CSV table of C-alpha atoms in Angstrom, one decimal:
chain,number,residue,atom,x,y,z
A,1,MET,CA,0.0,0.0,0.0
A,2,ALA,CA,1.3,3.4,-0.9
A,3,ILE,CA,-0.2,6.9,-0.9
A,4,HIS,CA,1.0,8.8,-4.0
A,5,SER,CA,-0.6,12.2,-3.3
A,6,ILE,CA,-2.9,14.0,-0.9
A,7,ARG,CA,-4.9,17.2,-1.3
A,8,LEU,CA,-6.2,19.2,1.7
A,9,GLN,CA,-9.0,21.8,1.4
A,10,HIS,CA,-10.1,23.8,4.4
A,11,PHE,CA,-8.4,21.2,6.6
A,12,ARG,CA,-6.8,22.7,9.7
A,13,SER,CA,-4.3,25.3,8.6
A,14,TYR,CA,-4.5,24.4,4.9
A,15,THR,CA,-6.9,26.3,2.6
A,16,ASP,CA,-5.9,24.3,-0.5
A,17,ALA,CA,-2.6,22.4,-0.7
A,18,THR,CA,-1.4,19.3,-2.6
A,19,PHE,CA,1.5,17.1,-1.7
A,20,ALA,CA,3.2,14.4,-3.7
A,21,LEU,CA,4.5,11.4,-1.7
A,22,ASP,CA,7.3,9.0,-2.4
A,23,PRO,CA,6.7,5.2,-1.7
A,24,GLY,CA,9.8,5.4,0.5
A,25,VAL,CA,10.8,7.9,3.2
A,26,ASN,CA,9.2,11.4,3.0
A,27,ILE,CA,10.6,14.1,5.2
A,28,VAL,CA,8.3,17.0,6.1
A,29,VAL,CA,10.5,19.9,7.1
A,30,GLY,CA,9.7,23.4,8.4
A,31,PRO,CA,9.5,25.6,11.5
A,32,ASN,CA,7.2,24.7,14.3
A,33,GLY,CA,3.6,25.8,14.0
A,34,ARG,CA,3.6,25.7,10.2
A,35,GLY,CA,1.3,22.7,9.7
A,36,LYS,CA,3.7,19.7,9.6
A,37,THR,CA,1.6,17.7,12.2
A,38,ASN,CA,-1.6,18.8,10.4
A,39,LEU,CA,-0.3,17.0,7.2
A,40,LEU,CA,0.4,13.9,9.2
A,41,GLU,CA,-3.1,14.1,10.8
A,42,ALA,CA,-4.7,14.4,7.3
A,43,LEU,CA,-2.9,11.2,6.2
A,44,TYR,CA,-4.1,9.4,9.3
A,45,VAL,CA,-7.7,10.6,8.7
A,46,LEU,CA,-7.5,9.4,5.0
A,47,CYS,CA,-6.4,5.9,6.2
A,48,ARG,CA,-8.5,5.5,9.3
A,49,GLY,CA,-11.5,7.7,8.7
A,50,LYS,CA,-10.9,9.7,11.9
A,51,SER,CA,-8.3,11.9,13.7
A,52,PHE,CA,-6.0,10.5,16.3
A,53,ARG,CA,-6.4,13.6,18.5
A,54,VAL,CA,-9.7,15.5,18.0
A,55,ALA,CA,-13.3,15.2,16.9
A,56,ASP,CA,-14.1,15.6,13.2
A,57,SER,CA,-15.5,19.1,13.7
A,58,GLU,CA,-12.2,20.4,15.0
A,59,LEU,CA,-10.5,19.5,11.8
A,60,LEU,CA,-12.3,22.3,9.9
A,61,GLN,CA,-10.2,25.4,9.0
A,62,HIS,CA,-11.3,28.3,11.2
A,63,GLY,CA,-14.3,30.1,9.7
A,64,THR,CA,-15.3,27.4,7.3
A,65,ASP,CA,-18.1,24.8,7.3
A,66,TRP,CA,-16.6,22.0,5.3
A,67,PHE,CA,-13.3,20.3,4.5
A,68,ARG,CA,-12.2,17.7,2.0
A,69,VAL,CA,-9.2,15.3,1.9
A,70,ASP,CA,-8.4,13.6,-1.4
A,71,GLY,CA,-5.8,10.9,-1.7
A,72,GLN,CA,-4.4,8.6,-4.4
A,73,VAL,CA,-3.8,5.2,-2.8
A,74,ASP,CA,-2.2,2.6,-5.1
A,75,GLY,CA,-3.7,4.6,-8.0
A,76,GLN,CA,-7.2,4.6,-6.7
A,77,PRO,CA,-9.0,7.7,-5.3
A,78,ARG,CA,-9.9,7.9,-1.7
A,79,ILE,CA,-11.9,10.9,-0.5
A,80,LEU,CA,-13.2,12.1,2.9
A,81,THR,CA,-15.5,15.1,3.3
A,82,LEU,CA,-17.1,16.8,6.2
A,83,LYS,CA,-19.9,19.4,5.9
A,84,LYS,CA,-21.9,21.4,8.4
A,85,VAL,CA,-25.6,21.1,7.5
A,86,ASP,CA,-28.2,22.6,9.8
A,87,ALA,CA,-25.9,22.7,12.8
A,88,LYS,CA,-25.0,19.0,12.3
A,89,PHE,CA,-21.9,17.5,10.6
A,90,GLU,CA,-22.2,15.1,7.8
A,91,LYS,CA,-19.2,12.9,7.0
A,92,ARG,CA,-18.8,11.0,3.7
A,93,LEU,CA,-16.1,8.7,2.6
A,94,GLN,CA,-15.5,7.5,-0.9
A,95,VAL,CA,-13.6,4.2,-1.2
A,96,ALA,CA,-13.4,2.0,-4.3
A,97,GLY,CA,-16.3,4.0,-5.9
A,98,ALA,CA,-18.7,3.5,-3.0
A,99,THR,CA,-19.8,6.3,-0.6
A,100,LYS,CA,-20.0,5.5,3.1
A,101,THR,CA,-20.5,7.3,6.4
A,102,ARG,CA,-17.8,5.2,8.2
A,103,LEU,CA,-15.0,2.8,7.2
A,104,SER,CA,-15.3,-0.8,8.0
A,105,ALA,CA,-12.3,-2.5,9.6
A,106,ARG,CA,-11.4,-4.0,6.2
A,107,GLU,CA,-11.5,-0.6,4.5
A,108,GLN,CA,-9.3,1.1,7.0
A,109,LEU,CA,-5.6,1.3,6.0
A,110,ARG,CA,-3.1,0.3,8.6
A,111,VAL,CA,-1.0,3.0,10.2
A,112,VAL,CA,1.8,3.1,12.8
A,113,LEU,CA,1.8,6.5,14.4
A,114,PHE,CA,4.4,8.2,16.7
A,115,GLU,CA,3.4,11.5,18.2
A,116,PRO,CA,5.1,13.5,21.0
A,117,ARG,CA,2.3,12.4,23.4
A,118,ASP,CA,3.5,8.8,23.1
A,119,MET,CA,6.5,9.8,25.3
A,120,GLN,CA,4.0,9.4,28.1
A,121,LEU,CA,3.3,5.8,27.3
A,122,LEU,CA,5.7,4.6,30.0
A,123,THR,CA,5.1,7.2,32.6
A,124,GLY,CA,1.5,8.2,32.0
A,125,SER,CA,-1.7,6.5,33.3
A,126,PRO,CA,-2.5,2.8,32.7
A,127,GLU,CA,-5.4,3.9,30.6
A,128,ARG,CA,-3.1,5.3,28.0
A,129,ARG,CA,-1.2,2.0,27.8
A,130,ARG,CA,-4.4,0.1,27.5
A,131,GLU,CA,-5.5,2.4,24.7
A,132,TYR,CA,-2.2,1.6,23.0
A,133,LEU,CA,-2.7,-2.1,23.2
A,134,ASP,CA,-6.3,-1.9,22.0
A,135,ALA,CA,-5.4,0.3,19.1
A,136,ILE,CA,-2.9,-2.4,17.9
A,137,LEU,CA,-5.5,-5.1,18.3
A,138,GLU,CA,-8.2,-3.1,16.5
A,139,GLN,CA,-5.9,-3.0,13.4
A,140,LEU,CA,-4.8,-6.7,13.7
A,141,GLU,CA,-8.1,-8.4,14.4
A,142,VAL,CA,-11.4,-7.8,12.7
A,143,GLY,CA,-14.0,-7.9,15.5
A,144,TYR,CA,-11.9,-6.9,18.4
A,145,ALA,CA,-13.2,-3.3,18.3
A,146,ARG,CA,-16.7,-4.7,18.5
A,147,THR,CA,-15.9,-6.9,21.5
A,148,LEU,CA,-14.2,-4.0,23.3
A,149,SER,CA,-17.2,-1.7,22.5
A,150,HIS,CA,-19.6,-4.3,23.9
A,151,TYR,CA,-17.5,-4.7,27.0
A,152,ARG,CA,-17.5,-0.9,27.6
A,153,ARG,CA,-21.2,-0.8,27.2
A,154,ALA,CA,-21.7,-3.6,29.7
A,155,LEU,CA,-19.3,-1.9,32.1
A,156,THR,CA,-21.2,1.4,31.9
A,157,GLN,CA,-24.5,-0.5,32.6
A,158,ARG,CA,-23.1,-2.3,35.6
A,159,ASN,CA,-21.6,1.0,37.0
A,160,ALA,CA,-24.9,2.7,36.6
A,161,LEU,CA,-26.6,-0.1,38.6
A,162,LEU,CA,-23.9,0.2,41.3
A,163,LYS,CA,-24.6,3.9,41.7
A,164,GLN,CA,-28.3,3.5,42.3
A,165,ALA,CA,-29.3,4.6,45.8
A,166,HIS,CA,-31.4,1.4,46.5
A,167,GLY,CA,-30.3,-2.1,46.1
A,168,VAL,CA,-30.4,-3.9,42.7
A,169,PRO,CA,-32.0,-7.3,42.5
A,170,ALA,CA,-29.3,-10.0,42.6
A,171,ASP,CA,-30.6,-11.7,39.4
A,172,HIS,CA,-30.5,-8.4,37.5
A,173,MET,CA,-26.9,-7.8,38.6
A,174,PHE,CA,-26.0,-11.4,37.8
A,175,VAL,CA,-26.9,-10.9,34.1
A,176,TRP,CA,-24.5,-8.0,33.8
A,177,ASN,CA,-21.8,-9.9,35.8
A,178,VAL,CA,-22.0,-12.8,33.3
A,179,ARG,CA,-21.9,-10.5,30.3
A,180,LEU,CA,-19.0,-8.5,31.6
A,181,SER,CA,-16.9,-11.6,32.6
A,182,GLU,CA,-17.4,-13.3,29.2
A,183,LEU,CA,-16.4,-10.2,27.2
A,184,GLY,CA,-13.7,-9.2,29.7
A,185,ALA,CA,-12.1,-12.7,29.3
A,186,GLN,CA,-11.9,-12.2,25.5
A,187,VAL,CA,-10.3,-8.8,25.9
A,188,VAL,CA,-7.7,-10.1,28.4
A,189,MET,CA,-6.8,-13.2,26.4
A,190,ARG,CA,-6.2,-11.2,23.2
A,191,ARG,CA,-4.1,-8.6,25.1
A,192,ARG,CA,-2.0,-11.4,26.7
A,193,GLU,CA,-1.4,-12.9,23.3
A,194,ILE,CA,-0.3,-9.6,21.7
A,195,ILE,CA,2.0,-8.8,24.7
A,196,ALA,CA,3.7,-12.2,24.3
A,197,GLU,CA,4.4,-11.4,20.6
A,198,LEU,CA,5.8,-7.9,21.5
A,199,ASP,CA,7.9,-9.3,24.4
A,200,ALA,CA,9.5,-12.0,22.2
A,201,GLN,CA,11.3,-9.3,20.0
A,202,ALA,CA,11.6,-6.5,22.5
A,203,THR,CA,15.2,-7.0,23.6
A,204,THR,CA,16.6,-7.5,20.1
A,205,THR,CA,14.8,-4.5,18.7
A,206,TYR,CA,15.7,-2.2,21.6
A,207,ASN,CA,19.4,-3.1,21.4
A,208,HIS,CA,19.5,-2.5,17.7
A,209,ILE,CA,18.1,1.0,18.2
A,210,SER,CA,20.1,1.9,21.2
A,211,GLY,CA,23.4,0.2,20.4
A,212,THR,CA,23.4,-1.4,23.9
A,213,LYS,CA,23.1,-4.8,25.4
A,214,ALA,CA,20.2,-4.3,27.7
A,215,SER,CA,17.4,-6.6,28.7
A,216,VAL,CA,13.9,-5.5,27.9
A,217,ARG,CA,10.7,-7.2,29.0
A,218,ILE,CA,7.1,-6.4,28.3
A,219,ARG,CA,4.3,-8.0,30.3
A,220,TYR,CA,0.6,-7.7,30.8
A,221,GLU,CA,-0.4,-7.0,34.4
A,222,ASP,CA,-3.9,-8.3,35.0
A,223,GLN,CA,-5.7,-9.2,38.3
A,224,HIS,CA,-5.7,-12.9,37.6
A,225,PRO,CA,-2.4,-13.8,35.9
A,226,ASP,CA,-2.5,-17.4,36.9
A,227,ALA,CA,-6.0,-18.1,35.4
A,228,ALA,CA,-5.9,-20.3,32.3
A,229,PRO,CA,-7.8,-19.0,29.2
A,230,GLU,CA,-10.6,-21.6,29.6
A,231,GLN,CA,-11.1,-20.6,33.3
A,232,LEU,CA,-10.7,-16.8,32.9
A,233,ALA,CA,-14.4,-16.0,32.4
A,234,SER,CA,-15.5,-17.9,35.5
A,235,VAL,CA,-12.6,-16.4,37.5
A,236,LEU,CA,-13.7,-12.9,36.5
A,237,LEU,CA,-17.4,-13.7,37.3
A,238,HIS,CA,-16.4,-15.0,40.8
A,239,GLY,CA,-14.3,-11.8,41.3
A,240,LEU,CA,-17.3,-9.5,40.3
A,241,GLU,CA,-19.6,-11.3,42.7
A,242,LYS,CA,-17.0,-11.2,45.5
A,243,LYS,CA,-16.4,-7.5,45.1
A,244,TYR,CA,-20.1,-6.6,44.7
A,245,ALA,CA,-20.5,-5.0,48.2
A,246,GLN,CA,-17.3,-3.0,47.8
A,247,ASP,CA,-18.1,-1.9,44.3
A,248,SER,CA,-21.6,-0.9,45.4
A,249,GLN,CA,-20.2,1.4,48.0
A,250,ARG,CA,-17.7,3.0,45.6
A,251,GLY,CA,-20.0,3.1,42.6
A,252,TYR,CA,-17.7,1.5,40.1
A,253,THR,CA,-16.5,-1.9,39.0
A,254,SER,CA,-13.1,-2.8,40.3
A,255,ILE,CA,-12.6,-6.1,38.5
A,256,GLY,CA,-11.8,-6.5,34.8
A,257,PRO,CA,-9.5,-5.5,31.9
A,258,HIS,CA,-10.4,-1.8,32.3
A,259,ARG,CA,-8.1,-2.0,35.5
A,260,ASP,CA,-5.2,-3.8,33.8
A,261,ASP,CA,-1.8,-2.4,32.8
A,262,LEU,CA,1.2,-2.9,30.5
A,263,VAL,CA,4.6,-2.9,32.2
A,264,ILE,CA,8.0,-2.5,30.6
A,265,THR,CA,11.2,-3.3,32.4
A,266,LEU,CA,14.7,-2.2,31.4
A,267,ASN,CA,17.4,-4.4,32.9
A,268,GLU,CA,14.8,-5.8,35.3
A,269,ALA,CA,13.9,-2.3,36.7
A,270,PRO,CA,10.6,-0.6,35.9
A,271,ALA,CA,11.3,1.6,32.9
A,272,SER,CA,8.7,4.1,34.1
A,273,THR,CA,10.9,5.1,37.0
A,274,SER,CA,14.5,4.0,35.9
A,275,ALA,CA,14.8,4.9,32.2
A,276,SER,CA,16.4,8.2,31.2
A,277,ARG,CA,14.7,10.4,28.7
A,278,GLY,CA,16.8,9.0,25.8
A,279,GLU,CA,16.1,5.5,26.9
A,280,THR,CA,12.4,6.3,27.2
A,281,ARG,CA,12.3,7.6,23.7
A,282,SER,CA,14.2,4.5,22.4
A,283,LEU,CA,11.7,2.2,24.2
A,284,VAL,CA,8.7,4.0,22.7
A,285,VAL,CA,10.2,3.8,19.3
A,286,MET,CA,10.9,0.1,19.9
A,287,LEU,CA,7.1,-0.3,20.6
A,288,LYS,CA,6.2,1.4,17.4
A,289,LEU,CA,8.6,-0.8,15.4
A,290,LEU,CA,7.3,-3.9,17.0
A,291,GLU,CA,3.8,-2.8,16.1
A,292,ALA,CA,4.8,-2.4,12.5
A,293,ARG,CA,6.3,-5.9,12.5
A,294,LEU,CA,3.1,-7.4,13.9
A,295,LEU,CA,1.1,-5.7,11.1
A,296,ASP,CA,3.6,-7.0,8.6
A,297,ALA,CA,3.1,-10.5,9.8
A,298,HIS,CA,-0.7,-10.3,9.6
A,299,TYR,CA,-1.2,-8.5,6.3
A,300,GLU,CA,0.3,-8.4,2.8
A,301,ASP,CA,0.5,-4.6,2.7
A,302,ARG,CA,3.0,-2.9,5.0
A,303,PRO,CA,1.6,-0.2,7.2
A,304,LEU,CA,2.2,3.5,6.7
A,305,MET,CA,4.6,5.0,9.2
A,306,LEU,CA,3.7,8.4,10.5
A,307,LEU,CA,6.4,9.8,12.8
A,308,ASP,CA,6.0,13.3,14.3
A,309,ASP,CA,9.3,14.7,15.6
A,310,VAL,CA,10.6,11.2,16.4
A,311,PHE,CA,14.3,12.0,16.0
A,312,GLY,CA,14.3,14.9,18.5
A,313,GLU,CA,16.3,13.4,21.4
A,314,LEU,CA,18.1,10.5,19.7
A,315,ASP,CA,21.8,10.7,19.1
A,316,ALA,CA,23.3,10.2,15.7
A,317,SER,CA,23.8,6.4,16.1
A,318,ARG,CA,20.3,5.9,17.3
A,319,ARG,CA,18.9,8.0,14.4
A,320,GLN,CA,20.9,5.8,12.0
A,321,ALA,CA,19.6,2.6,13.5
A,322,LEU,CA,16.0,3.8,13.3
A,323,ALA,CA,16.5,5.0,9.7
A,324,HIS,CA,17.6,1.4,8.9
A,325,TYR,CA,14.1,0.2,9.8
A,326,LEU,CA,12.3,2.9,8.0
A,327,VAL,CA,13.5,2.2,4.5
A,328,ASN,CA,11.2,-0.8,4.3
A,329,TYR,CA,8.1,1.2,4.8
A,330,GLN,CA,6.4,4.2,3.2
A,331,THR,CA,7.2,6.7,6.0
A,332,VAL,CA,6.3,10.3,6.6
A,333,ILE,CA,8.5,12.1,9.2
A,334,THR,CA,8.2,15.6,10.4
A,335,THR,CA,11.3,17.6,11.5
A,336,THR,CA,12.7,21.1,11.8
A,337,ASP,CA,16.1,19.8,10.4
A,338,ALA,CA,16.0,17.5,7.4
A,339,ASP,CA,19.8,16.8,7.7
A,340,MET,CA,19.1,15.1,11.1
A,341,ILE,CA,17.2,12.4,9.2
A,342,THR,CA,19.0,12.2,5.8
A,343,GLU,CA,22.3,11.5,7.5
A,344,GLY,CA,21.0,8.1,8.5
A,345,LEU,CA,19.4,7.1,5.2
A,346,ALA,CA,21.2,5.0,2.6
A,347,HIS,CA,19.3,7.0,-0.1
A,348,PRO,CA,18.1,10.6,0.3
A,349,GLY,CA,14.5,10.8,1.3
A,350,HIS,CA,11.8,12.8,-0.5
A,351,VAL,CA,11.8,16.3,1.2
A,352,ILE,CA,8.5,18.2,1.5
A,353,THR,CA,9.2,21.8,2.7
A,354,ILE,CA,6.4,23.6,4.6
A,355,GLU,CA,6.9,27.3,4.2
A,356,ARG,CA,3.4,28.6,5.1
């Protein structure tokens, strides 16, 4: 899969701009605040049908009531439009000659995204790490997003019952306990499996990027680590029933995958507290490269790599090591200094200069 060109109309800071893309490495260079990240966001929207940071309405250029993104993907047009009609927003996507209001999982193009906020993956909240895992699984497995959505709806319903001032009939709560435990077991099992795949290549990938001989482990931290897959649903159900009185007092559910975490260790110490800023960036880049490899293994087309200011705090040797991986993908990188990137590439990348 390759995006050959993209045109932005009334999208973010762009009134009307067209960019040609190379199937290899594309370097978007320009001062801060000139729209480099907006271009990456438009590419993401074209592939996934939505932004990675805001609601659709916030993508409109200030003072306008519509935007349009046109792309040529493997020679085929792909168009997304948003219009404000009677105080409501109407989104339309044109793919393979058909017009839709949303993209199915099969119609979404696979993307690996690095943005500055990803630097908080190790040190931020467990919710951010769960979102990272779920985003990978949604691209890897058709149906996972539906399972996760059903789980969240069941969780919302159970929490609403827990907040009721008066007691809820036991049989009514039991129905939601069963539903939550069955869906929760599916989520936990898939997360465990994907973590095992990431962990298997973590040390090798990190050491290649960092030029060190460190030990990196990635593990999934759930509340029932010893429960076998075939027993997990019943174990979760038992936990929900056991914690009912406590959950009822607090007004929320304390058992389930919405409370789990992803833990990374560097040389057997928690990376969240022991890693330097340079090591943290290398670990996050490692995760993104592992994600790309997983997508490679599951699909014929390689994912698009979108990297926003990824080289910022990497020294020359680490930049060169990362560049070695990127030549195998269509990649779009933003930077204020193109030389910082091209010095690591065997062949000069395609430079897109933003001068707005």
